Amino acid sequence: MTSAAVGTRPARASLVLTALILVAAVANLNLAVANVALPDIGRAFDASQTQLNLIAVGYSVGLAGSVLYLGALGDRFGRKMMLVLGMVLSPPACIIAAFAPTVEVLILARLLGGVAAGMAFPTTLALITALWSGAGRTKAIALWSAIGGGISSLGPLVSGALLQSFDWGSVFLVTVPLALVALGFAVFFVPSHVNESTDPVDHLGGIVSVVLVAALVLGINFAPVDGMRMTALSMLLVAAAAGIAFGIRQLRAKYPLFDLRVARRRIFWVAAVAGIVVFGTLMGTLYIGQQFMQNVLGYSTLAAGSAGLPAAAVMVVVAPQSAKLVESHGARFTLLLGYTAIVLGLLVALLLWKEDAQYWKIALGYMFLGAGVGLAGTPASHSLTGSVPVWRAGMASGTADLQRDLGGAIVQSVLGALLTAGYAASFAASIAASPDSGAVSDQTEAALEKSFAGAENVAERYPQYADAITAAARAAFLDGDTRAYSAAIVIVLVGAALVFFAYPHRDRERELFAQYHETDEATERADR
């Protein structure tokens, strides 16, 4: 293992951090651009709600499935190399998505884009961990989190503006210029080799981790779809088997991809779960919220895209303050404060986001969510990176990305599945209660129940029933999102309870960090 000392900050620190933030922004922005276009994509391809779910989570699945493996490759063969490769691959993936001729090609392009992000995104946090230390690292992580998150929140606004004049494919081209700029910064300003490991990479563990994530997310998405229950069960069984195999492999491997001995550290695993809850509920709420505003409230794509700006503004303001709170009060206090804000945002969505909702109610919910993520994101990432040795920075950054992307994919898939199931059940009940239900063919009923876009297409074919169909679709969507928001609140409350009871107070947290550091130094000396 290498043992180069880690300074408080690197040479040309501001330019290095700018490069890392730009790369993170590309990944974050690509994650956010699709949601605004989902109604248009649904109409263009007559897509089901499940297909829309897969388009929305496809990028997260590609990133989450590859991030541990690619992070380990970066630790071993060069973090800058992975950073550059990710930025090189990102524009082609975006272009394929923009001109996809079918839903299936679009989903595959989103997966490819996620893999490109899996090369680059974990490397950004790994380099921050390797290049900064102490309070300087906490501040760098806060800026990385706040600015990257703020830029990603601009994605819906830019996408909405493009959709006013261009078709849905234009939203996937937004990040191409930014990726080229980020590539230039990465090439010229990011150091080539910093505290990288010489240990072999666990390729088998990497492959199993990809299977685990992909099977889990697909299983969750297929679960509510009629005719796909056995497929969903098969996927979930594959995920369970892969999870067991991955755990056994990591315990037995001499050089594990995911060091379970480090992952057992209390600060590490509690912070990992806490981050999954935070980012998962945010992504799930944004996914449902964009469709709610366009489908139920009738917002234009531009209005829907700009509606989330309060979240971005609050996040950028609050995140740097969270770094100060972590230093003064500890991560536990800051995480719980963030969780409180997220629950308030979800309660606003559950209780106030109805068919007659005024914009201030939308903005209020997003402001609470932005504050919550801004407060909780920094301590979640800081705790992960602070509790692992620097040569395991790729593992820590990979886990931090899994918080965001696996958490986002799983929670968004769960909320999307609840939305799908609630929508279908509500519409089926509306059809059964209609005096004209006997005249509705099985094919038409299936189209009405599969998604809001499907109902709109039916309404266009039968203009005499258009108002009734649209009203029923709006009511069905609201029934579905009520289920989803209720589940999200339960998830956040469970996460808050975990942090409250399992995460140490500030003084104990600092003692544990010191113990971890001493253990890691002893391990490194023994391995020399």
mmCIF file of C-alpha atoms in Angstrom, residues 29-361:
data_model
loop_
_atom_site.group_PDB
_atom_site.id
_atom_site.type_symbol
_atom_site.label_atom_id
_atom_site.label_comp_id
_atom_site.label_asym_id
_atom_site.label_seq_id
_atom_site.Cartn_x
_atom_site.Cartn_y
_atom_site.Cartn_z
ATOM 1 C CA LEU A 29 -27.202 16.930 -13.794
ATOM 2 C CA ASN A 30 -27.585 13.798 -15.910
ATOM 3 C CA LEU A 31 -29.411 12.258 -12.986
ATOM 4 C CA ALA A 32 -31.921 15.111 -12.846
ATOM 5 C CA VAL A 33 -32.712 16.008 -16.460
ATOM 6 C CA ALA A 34 -35.046 13.118 -17.279
ATOM 7 C CA ASN A 35 -37.810 13.763 -14.738
ATOM 8 C CA VAL A 36 -39.255 16.855 -16.424
ATOM 9 C CA ALA A 37 -39.399 15.066 -19.771
ATOM 10 C CA LEU A 38 -41.165 11.936 -18.475
ATOM 11 C CA PRO A 39 -44.700 13.059 -19.458
ATOM 12 C CA ASP A 40 -43.473 13.929 -22.975
ATOM 13 C CA ILE A 41 -41.567 10.634 -23.231
ATOM 14 C CA GLY A 42 -44.655 8.783 -22.055
ATOM 15 C CA ARG A 43 -46.764 10.365 -24.788
ATOM 16 C CA ALA A 44 -44.117 9.892 -27.490
ATOM 17 C CA PHE A 45 -43.697 6.157 -26.841
ATOM 18 C CA ASP A 46 -47.075 5.447 -25.212
ATOM 19 C CA ALA A 47 -44.941 4.215 -22.311
ATOM 20 C CA SER A 48 -46.243 2.459 -19.223
ATOM 21 C CA GLN A 49 -45.609 3.853 -15.741
ATOM 22 C CA THR A 50 -43.109 1.031 -15.174
ATOM 23 C CA GLN A 51 -41.166 1.996 -18.317
ATOM 24 C CA LEU A 52 -41.097 5.597 -17.109
ATOM 25 C CA ASN A 53 -39.826 4.365 -13.737
ATOM 26 C CA LEU A 54 -37.010 2.488 -15.490
ATOM 27 C CA ILE A 55 -36.065 5.545 -17.558
ATOM 28 C CA ALA A 56 -35.970 7.612 -14.381
ATOM 29 C CA VAL A 57 -33.898 5.096 -12.377
ATOM 30 C CA GLY A 58 -31.829 3.679 -15.268
ATOM 31 C CA TYR A 59 -29.054 6.201 -14.750
ATOM 32 C CA SER A 60 -28.993 5.506 -11.004
ATOM 33 C CA VAL A 61 -28.890 1.763 -11.630
ATOM 34 C CA GLY A 62 -25.917 2.090 -13.986
ATOM 35 C CA LEU A 63 -24.088 4.277 -11.494
ATOM 36 C CA ALA A 64 -24.982 2.322 -8.358
ATOM 37 C CA GLY A 65 -24.288 -1.045 -9.975
ATOM 38 C CA SER A 66 -20.805 -0.088 -11.118
ATOM 39 C CA VAL A 67 -19.647 2.411 -8.525
ATOM 40 C CA LEU A 68 -17.963 0.032 -6.039
ATOM 41 C CA TYR A 69 -16.134 -1.876 -8.753
ATOM 42 C CA LEU A 70 -15.061 1.199 -10.690
ATOM 43 C CA GLY A 71 -14.097 3.004 -7.497
ATOM 44 C CA ALA A 72 -11.788 0.090 -6.644
ATOM 45 C CA LEU A 73 -10.294 0.185 -10.144
ATOM 46 C CA GLY A 74 -9.619 3.880 -9.637
ATOM 47 C CA ASP A 75 -7.935 3.212 -6.282
ATOM 48 C CA ARG A 76 -5.662 0.693 -7.957
ATOM 49 C CA PHE A 77 -4.972 1.962 -11.478
ATOM 50 C CA GLY A 78 -5.446 5.709 -11.239
ATOM 51 C CA ARG A 79 -8.274 7.941 -10.082
ATOM 52 C CA LYS A 80 -7.533 10.616 -12.648
ATOM 53 C CA MET A 81 -7.695 8.004 -15.418
ATOM 54 C CA MET A 82 -11.182 6.933 -14.291
ATOM 55 C CA LEU A 83 -12.241 10.572 -14.022
ATOM 56 C CA VAL A 84 -11.169 11.282 -17.593
ATOM 57 C CA LEU A 85 -12.686 8.071 -18.997
ATOM 58 C CA GLY A 86 -16.024 8.863 -17.378
ATOM 59 C CA MET A 87 -16.099 12.331 -18.916
ATOM 60 C CA VAL A 88 -15.114 10.918 -22.337
ATOM 61 C CA LEU A 89 -17.922 8.336 -22.260
ATOM 62 C CA SER A 90 -20.628 10.688 -20.948
ATOM 63 C CA PRO A 91 -21.336 12.717 -24.155
ATOM 64 C CA PRO A 92 -21.900 9.635 -26.391
ATOM 65 C CA ALA A 93 -24.288 8.170 -23.815
ATOM 66 C CA CYS A 94 -26.224 11.448 -23.738
ATOM 67 C CA ILE A 95 -26.417 11.614 -27.530
ATOM 68 C CA ILE A 96 -27.707 8.026 -27.792
ATOM 69 C CA ALA A 97 -30.412 8.851 -25.219
ATOM 70 C CA ALA A 98 -31.371 12.045 -27.055
ATOM 71 C CA PHE A 99 -32.008 10.224 -30.336
ATOM 72 C CA ALA A 100 -33.258 6.888 -28.972
ATOM 73 C CA PRO A 101 -35.819 5.360 -31.359
ATOM 74 C CA THR A 102 -37.487 3.180 -28.712
ATOM 75 C CA VAL A 103 -38.067 3.087 -24.967
ATOM 76 C CA GLU A 104 -35.699 0.116 -24.683
ATOM 77 C CA VAL A 105 -32.831 1.995 -26.345
ATOM 78 C CA LEU A 106 -33.482 4.992 -24.103
ATOM 79 C CA ILE A 107 -33.313 2.823 -20.977
ATOM 80 C CA LEU A 108 -30.048 1.235 -22.178
ATOM 81 C CA ALA A 109 -28.583 4.678 -22.927
ATOM 82 C CA ARG A 110 -29.472 5.809 -19.420
ATOM 83 C CA LEU A 111 -27.720 2.727 -18.026
ATOM 84 C CA LEU A 112 -24.618 3.524 -20.118
ATOM 85 C CA GLY A 113 -24.638 7.102 -18.865
ATOM 86 C CA GLY A 114 -24.808 5.785 -15.315
ATOM 87 C CA VAL A 115 -21.756 3.584 -15.914
ATOM 88 C CA ALA A 116 -19.871 6.647 -17.219
ATOM 89 C CA ALA A 117 -20.815 8.455 -14.028
ATOM 90 C CA GLY A 118 -19.710 5.393 -12.058
ATOM 91 C CA MET A 119 -16.220 5.924 -13.459
ATOM 92 C CA ALA A 120 -16.054 9.606 -12.628
ATOM 93 C CA PHE A 121 -18.340 10.426 -9.718
ATOM 94 C CA PRO A 122 -16.819 8.228 -6.957
ATOM 95 C CA THR A 123 -13.390 9.454 -7.958
ATOM 96 C CA THR A 124 -14.291 13.047 -7.108
ATOM 97 C CA LEU A 125 -14.957 12.305 -3.434
ATOM 98 C CA ALA A 126 -12.040 9.855 -3.262
ATOM 99 C CA LEU A 127 -9.688 12.625 -4.426
ATOM 100 C CA ILE A 128 -11.126 15.105 -1.927
ATOM 101 C CA THR A 129 -10.506 12.506 0.792
ATOM 102 C CA ALA A 130 -6.940 11.928 -0.402
ATOM 103 C CA LEU A 131 -6.002 15.571 -1.017
ATOM 104 C CA TRP A 132 -7.627 17.365 1.935
ATOM 105 C CA SER A 133 -7.685 16.613 5.651
ATOM 106 C CA GLY A 134 -9.218 18.003 8.837
ATOM 107 C CA ALA A 135 -11.585 20.964 8.667
ATOM 108 C CA GLY A 136 -10.384 21.663 5.124
ATOM 109 C CA ARG A 137 -11.771 18.305 4.010
ATOM 110 C CA THR A 138 -15.135 18.978 5.681
ATOM 111 C CA LYS A 139 -15.390 22.336 3.927
ATOM 112 C CA ALA A 140 -14.377 20.846 0.561
ATOM 113 C CA ILE A 141 -17.009 18.095 0.925
ATOM 114 C CA ALA A 142 -19.641 20.699 1.822
ATOM 115 C CA LEU A 143 -18.808 22.769 -1.281
ATOM 116 C CA TRP A 144 -18.711 19.624 -3.437
ATOM 117 C CA SER A 145 -22.097 18.558 -2.105
ATOM 118 C CA ALA A 146 -23.769 21.976 -2.176
ATOM 119 C CA ILE A 147 -22.588 23.230 -5.572
ATOM 120 C CA GLY A 148 -22.938 19.841 -7.239
ATOM 121 C CA GLY A 149 -26.416 19.442 -5.799
ATOM 122 C CA GLY A 150 -27.347 23.010 -6.677
ATOM 123 C CA ILE A 151 -26.263 22.567 -10.290
ATOM 124 C CA SER A 152 -28.211 19.320 -10.519
ATOM 125 C CA SER A 153 -31.290 21.156 -9.262
ATOM 126 C CA LEU A 154 -30.965 23.479 -12.242
ATOM 127 C CA GLY A 155 -31.419 20.461 -14.521
ATOM 128 C CA PRO A 156 -35.221 20.511 -14.370
ATOM 129 C CA LEU A 157 -35.261 24.259 -15.119
ATOM 130 C CA VAL A 158 -32.992 23.941 -18.165
ATOM 131 C CA SER A 159 -34.871 20.854 -19.324
ATOM 132 C CA GLY A 160 -38.213 22.592 -18.944
ATOM 133 C CA ALA A 161 -37.007 25.564 -20.980
ATOM 134 C CA LEU A 162 -35.731 23.305 -23.777
ATOM 135 C CA LEU A 163 -39.011 21.386 -23.903
ATOM 136 C CA GLN A 164 -40.829 24.619 -24.662
ATOM 137 C CA SER A 165 -39.207 24.664 -28.114
ATOM 138 C CA PHE A 166 -37.711 21.218 -28.711
ATOM 139 C CA ASP A 167 -38.730 17.589 -28.253
ATOM 140 C CA TRP A 168 -37.940 15.393 -25.250
ATOM 141 C CA GLY A 169 -34.537 14.298 -26.616
ATOM 142 C CA SER A 170 -33.090 17.772 -26.107
ATOM 143 C CA VAL A 171 -32.938 17.339 -22.321
ATOM 144 C CA PHE A 172 -30.277 14.654 -22.629
ATOM 145 C CA LEU A 173 -27.955 17.001 -24.523
ATOM 146 C CA VAL A 174 -27.808 19.540 -21.686
ATOM 147 C CA THR A 175 -24.730 18.067 -20.059
ATOM 148 C CA VAL A 176 -22.630 17.550 -23.192
ATOM 149 C CA PRO A 177 -20.960 21.023 -23.097
ATOM 150 C CA LEU A 178 -20.489 20.793 -19.320
ATOM 151 C CA ALA A 179 -18.875 17.356 -19.678
ATOM 152 C CA LEU A 180 -16.382 18.742 -22.199
ATOM 153 C CA VAL A 181 -15.459 21.614 -19.868
ATOM 154 C CA ALA A 182 -15.138 19.203 -16.932
ATOM 155 C CA LEU A 183 -12.925 16.960 -19.067
ATOM 156 C CA GLY A 184 -10.572 19.854 -19.790
ATOM 157 C CA PHE A 185 -10.327 20.833 -16.122
ATOM 158 C CA ALA A 186 -9.743 17.210 -15.092
ATOM 159 C CA VAL A 187 -6.945 16.731 -17.616
ATOM 160 C CA PHE A 188 -5.064 19.899 -16.714
ATOM 161 C CA PHE A 189 -5.609 20.395 -12.976
ATOM 162 C CA VAL A 190 -6.296 17.061 -11.230
ATOM 163 C CA PRO A 191 -3.143 15.324 -9.882
ATOM 164 C CA SER A 192 -2.377 12.014 -11.560
ATOM 165 C CA HIS A 193 -1.600 9.738 -8.607
ATOM 166 C CA VAL A 194 -2.498 10.390 -4.964
ATOM 167 C CA ASN A 195 -2.374 7.696 -2.256
ATOM 168 C CA GLU A 196 -3.508 4.928 -4.579
ATOM 169 C CA SER A 197 -3.478 1.288 -3.512
ATOM 170 C CA THR A 198 -1.199 -1.400 -4.920
ATOM 171 C CA ASP A 199 -3.570 -4.206 -3.856
ATOM 172 C CA PRO A 200 -5.135 -6.396 -6.582
ATOM 173 C CA VAL A 201 -8.756 -5.628 -7.494
ATOM 174 C CA ASP A 202 -11.468 -8.126 -6.585
ATOM 175 C CA HIS A 203 -12.960 -8.493 -10.085
ATOM 176 C CA LEU A 204 -15.307 -11.339 -9.108
ATOM 177 C CA GLY A 205 -16.717 -9.278 -6.246
ATOM 178 C CA GLY A 206 -17.199 -6.392 -8.658
ATOM 179 C CA ILE A 207 -19.218 -8.504 -11.090
ATOM 180 C CA VAL A 208 -21.387 -9.904 -8.289
ATOM 181 C CA SER A 209 -22.056 -6.380 -6.984
ATOM 182 C CA VAL A 210 -23.314 -5.322 -10.429
ATOM 183 C CA VAL A 211 -25.706 -8.299 -10.567
ATOM 184 C CA LEU A 212 -26.923 -7.570 -7.038
ATOM 185 C CA VAL A 213 -27.863 -3.947 -7.693
ATOM 186 C CA ALA A 214 -29.400 -4.515 -11.131
ATOM 187 C CA ALA A 215 -31.539 -7.478 -10.018
ATOM 188 C CA LEU A 216 -32.743 -5.672 -6.887
ATOM 189 C CA VAL A 217 -33.868 -2.511 -8.673
ATOM 190 C CA LEU A 218 -35.501 -4.381 -11.572
ATOM 191 C CA GLY A 219 -37.323 -6.674 -9.154
ATOM 192 C CA ILE A 220 -38.774 -3.735 -7.241
ATOM 193 C CA ASN A 221 -39.901 -2.026 -10.460
ATOM 194 C CA PHE A 222 -41.554 -5.123 -11.926
ATOM 195 C CA ALA A 223 -43.354 -6.101 -8.708
ATOM 196 C CA PRO A 224 -46.539 -4.020 -9.249
ATOM 197 C CA VAL A 225 -46.907 -4.888 -12.961
ATOM 198 C CA ASP A 226 -49.583 -7.397 -13.937
ATOM 199 C CA GLY A 227 -48.037 -10.398 -15.640
ATOM 200 C CA MET A 228 -44.551 -9.573 -14.318
ATOM 201 C CA ARG A 229 -44.878 -10.847 -10.741
ATOM 202 C CA MET A 230 -42.902 -14.057 -11.375
ATOM 203 C CA THR A 231 -40.209 -12.070 -13.175
ATOM 204 C CA ALA A 232 -40.043 -9.670 -10.229
ATOM 205 C CA LEU A 233 -39.810 -12.557 -7.756
ATOM 206 C CA SER A 234 -37.063 -14.176 -9.822
ATOM 207 C CA MET A 235 -35.110 -10.900 -9.886
ATOM 208 C CA LEU A 236 -35.442 -10.452 -6.130
ATOM 209 C CA LEU A 237 -34.284 -14.036 -5.532
ATOM 210 C CA VAL A 238 -31.269 -13.395 -7.776
ATOM 211 C CA ALA A 239 -30.556 -10.220 -5.792
ATOM 212 C CA ALA A 240 -30.774 -12.135 -2.495
ATOM 213 C CA ALA A 241 -28.440 -14.857 -3.772
ATOM 214 C CA ALA A 242 -26.007 -12.256 -5.138
ATOM 215 C CA GLY A 243 -26.096 -10.407 -1.811
ATOM 216 C CA ILE A 244 -25.175 -13.569 0.098
ATOM 217 C CA ALA A 245 -22.463 -14.441 -2.436
ATOM 218 C CA PHE A 246 -21.061 -10.910 -2.262
ATOM 219 C CA GLY A 247 -20.889 -10.996 1.533
ATOM 220 C CA ILE A 248 -19.136 -14.383 1.576
ATOM 221 C CA ARG A 249 -16.712 -13.280 -1.128
ATOM 222 C CA GLN A 250 -15.788 -10.076 0.694
ATOM 223 C CA LEU A 251 -15.157 -11.910 3.971
ATOM 224 C CA ARG A 252 -12.909 -14.483 2.283
ATOM 225 C CA ALA A 253 -11.049 -12.306 -0.244
ATOM 226 C CA LYS A 254 -7.546 -11.226 0.755
ATOM 227 C CA TYR A 255 -8.131 -7.886 -0.942
ATOM 228 C CA PRO A 256 -11.905 -7.311 -0.738
ATOM 229 C CA LEU A 257 -13.706 -4.860 -2.959
ATOM 230 C CA PHE A 258 -15.824 -3.769 0.003
ATOM 231 C CA ASP A 259 -13.955 -4.289 3.269
ATOM 232 C CA LEU A 260 -16.630 -5.562 5.652
ATOM 233 C CA ARG A 261 -14.274 -5.134 8.601
ATOM 234 C CA VAL A 262 -14.244 -1.406 7.894
ATOM 235 C CA ALA A 263 -17.941 -1.352 7.002
ATOM 236 C CA ARG A 264 -18.787 -2.797 10.443
ATOM 237 C CA ARG A 265 -17.527 0.380 12.078
ATOM 238 C CA ARG A 266 -20.496 2.069 13.696
ATOM 239 C CA ILE A 267 -19.908 5.496 12.199
ATOM 240 C CA PHE A 268 -19.515 4.003 8.715
ATOM 241 C CA TRP A 269 -22.608 1.802 8.479
ATOM 242 C CA VAL A 270 -24.970 4.187 10.247
ATOM 243 C CA ALA A 271 -23.807 7.054 8.020
ATOM 244 C CA ALA A 272 -24.248 4.835 4.940
ATOM 245 C CA VAL A 273 -27.853 3.964 5.836
ATOM 246 C CA ALA A 274 -28.575 7.577 6.812
ATOM 247 C CA GLY A 275 -27.420 8.824 3.431
ATOM 248 C CA ILE A 276 -29.483 6.220 1.569
ATOM 249 C CA VAL A 277 -32.602 7.509 3.334
ATOM 250 C CA VAL A 278 -31.786 11.178 2.713
ATOM 251 C CA PHE A 279 -30.958 10.995 -0.981
ATOM 252 C CA GLY A 280 -33.460 8.262 -1.752
ATOM 253 C CA THR A 281 -36.416 10.235 -0.437
ATOM 254 C CA LEU A 282 -35.214 13.370 -2.245
ATOM 255 C CA MET A 283 -34.955 11.613 -5.615
ATOM 256 C CA GLY A 284 -38.242 9.806 -5.125
ATOM 257 C CA THR A 285 -40.036 13.046 -4.261
ATOM 258 C CA LEU A 286 -38.536 14.904 -7.234
ATOM 259 C CA TYR A 287 -39.542 12.047 -9.539
ATOM 260 C CA ILE A 288 -43.173 12.081 -8.382
ATOM 261 C CA GLY A 289 -43.320 15.864 -8.006
ATOM 262 C CA GLN A 290 -42.397 16.598 -11.613
ATOM 263 C CA GLN A 291 -45.155 14.324 -12.884
ATOM 264 C CA PHE A 292 -47.629 15.744 -10.359
ATOM 265 C CA MET A 293 -47.051 19.309 -11.477
ATOM 266 C CA GLN A 294 -47.448 18.516 -15.173
ATOM 267 C CA ASN A 295 -50.135 15.841 -15.005
ATOM 268 C CA VAL A 296 -52.319 17.094 -12.159
ATOM 269 C CA LEU A 297 -51.665 20.844 -11.962
ATOM 270 C CA GLY A 298 -51.193 21.301 -15.710
ATOM 271 C CA TYR A 299 -47.859 23.110 -15.369
ATOM 272 C CA SER A 300 -45.807 23.628 -18.506
ATOM 273 C CA THR A 301 -42.431 21.910 -18.644
ATOM 274 C CA LEU A 302 -40.721 25.240 -17.928
ATOM 275 C CA ALA A 303 -42.926 25.985 -14.920
ATOM 276 C CA ALA A 304 -42.471 22.471 -13.561
ATOM 277 C CA GLY A 305 -38.720 22.617 -14.076
ATOM 278 C CA SER A 306 -38.368 25.973 -12.355
ATOM 279 C CA ALA A 307 -40.588 24.955 -9.443
ATOM 280 C CA GLY A 308 -37.678 23.164 -7.796
ATOM 281 C CA LEU A 309 -35.404 26.221 -7.720
ATOM 282 C CA PRO A 310 -36.222 26.975 -4.066
ATOM 283 C CA ALA A 311 -34.759 23.579 -3.158
ATOM 284 C CA ALA A 312 -31.538 24.371 -5.023
ATOM 285 C CA ALA A 313 -31.241 27.834 -3.477
ATOM 286 C CA VAL A 314 -31.807 26.604 0.062
ATOM 287 C CA MET A 315 -29.450 23.652 -0.450
ATOM 288 C CA VAL A 316 -26.595 25.877 -1.626
ATOM 289 C CA VAL A 317 -27.077 28.248 1.338
ATOM 290 C CA VAL A 318 -27.507 25.563 3.988
ATOM 291 C CA ALA A 319 -24.839 23.003 2.995
ATOM 292 C CA PRO A 320 -21.802 25.173 3.941
ATOM 293 C CA GLN A 321 -23.456 25.843 7.297
ATOM 294 C CA SER A 322 -23.823 22.114 7.834
ATOM 295 C CA ALA A 323 -20.027 21.807 7.713
ATOM 296 C CA LYS A 324 -19.799 24.255 10.624
ATOM 297 C CA LEU A 325 -22.494 22.347 12.523
ATOM 298 C CA VAL A 326 -20.614 19.080 12.027
ATOM 299 C CA GLU A 327 -17.471 20.630 13.507
ATOM 300 C CA SER A 328 -19.279 22.311 16.422
ATOM 301 C CA HIS A 329 -22.095 19.865 17.263
ATOM 302 C CA GLY A 330 -21.172 16.619 15.521
ATOM 303 C CA ALA A 331 -22.679 14.647 12.657
ATOM 304 C CA ARG A 332 -25.511 13.129 14.735
ATOM 305 C CA PHE A 333 -27.053 16.489 15.589
ATOM 306 C CA THR A 334 -26.702 17.745 12.009
ATOM 307 C CA LEU A 335 -28.189 14.574 10.517
ATOM 308 C CA LEU A 336 -31.219 14.720 12.816
ATOM 309 C CA LEU A 337 -31.745 18.380 11.981
ATOM 310 C CA GLY A 338 -31.712 17.482 8.291
ATOM 311 C CA TYR A 339 -34.133 14.602 8.835
ATOM 312 C CA THR A 340 -36.561 16.934 10.597
ATOM 313 C CA ALA A 341 -36.589 19.278 7.603
ATOM 314 C CA ILE A 342 -37.105 16.373 5.180
ATOM 315 C CA VAL A 343 -40.101 15.065 7.145
ATOM 316 C CA LEU A 344 -41.635 18.549 7.108
ATOM 317 C CA GLY A 345 -41.165 18.695 3.326
ATOM 318 C CA LEU A 346 -42.806 15.298 2.858
ATOM 319 C CA LEU A 347 -45.724 16.300 5.106
ATOM 320 C CA VAL A 348 -46.264 19.375 2.950
ATOM 321 C CA ALA A 349 -46.307 17.146 -0.149
ATOM 322 C CA LEU A 350 -48.681 14.652 1.460
ATOM 323 C CA LEU A 351 -51.143 17.159 2.891
ATOM 324 C CA LEU A 352 -50.958 20.182 0.582
ATOM 325 C CA TRP A 353 -49.962 18.970 -2.894
ATOM 326 C CA LYS A 354 -53.503 18.457 -4.159
ATOM 327 C CA GLU A 355 -55.354 19.216 -7.400
ATOM 328 C CA ASP A 356 -55.910 22.869 -6.411
ATOM 329 C CA ALA A 357 -52.446 23.451 -4.873
ATOM 330 C CA GLN A 358 -51.055 26.962 -5.226
ATOM 331 C CA TYR A 359 -47.391 27.396 -6.077
ATOM 332 C CA TRP A 360 -46.381 28.551 -2.591
ATOM 333 C CA LYS A 361 -47.264 25.078 -1.317
#
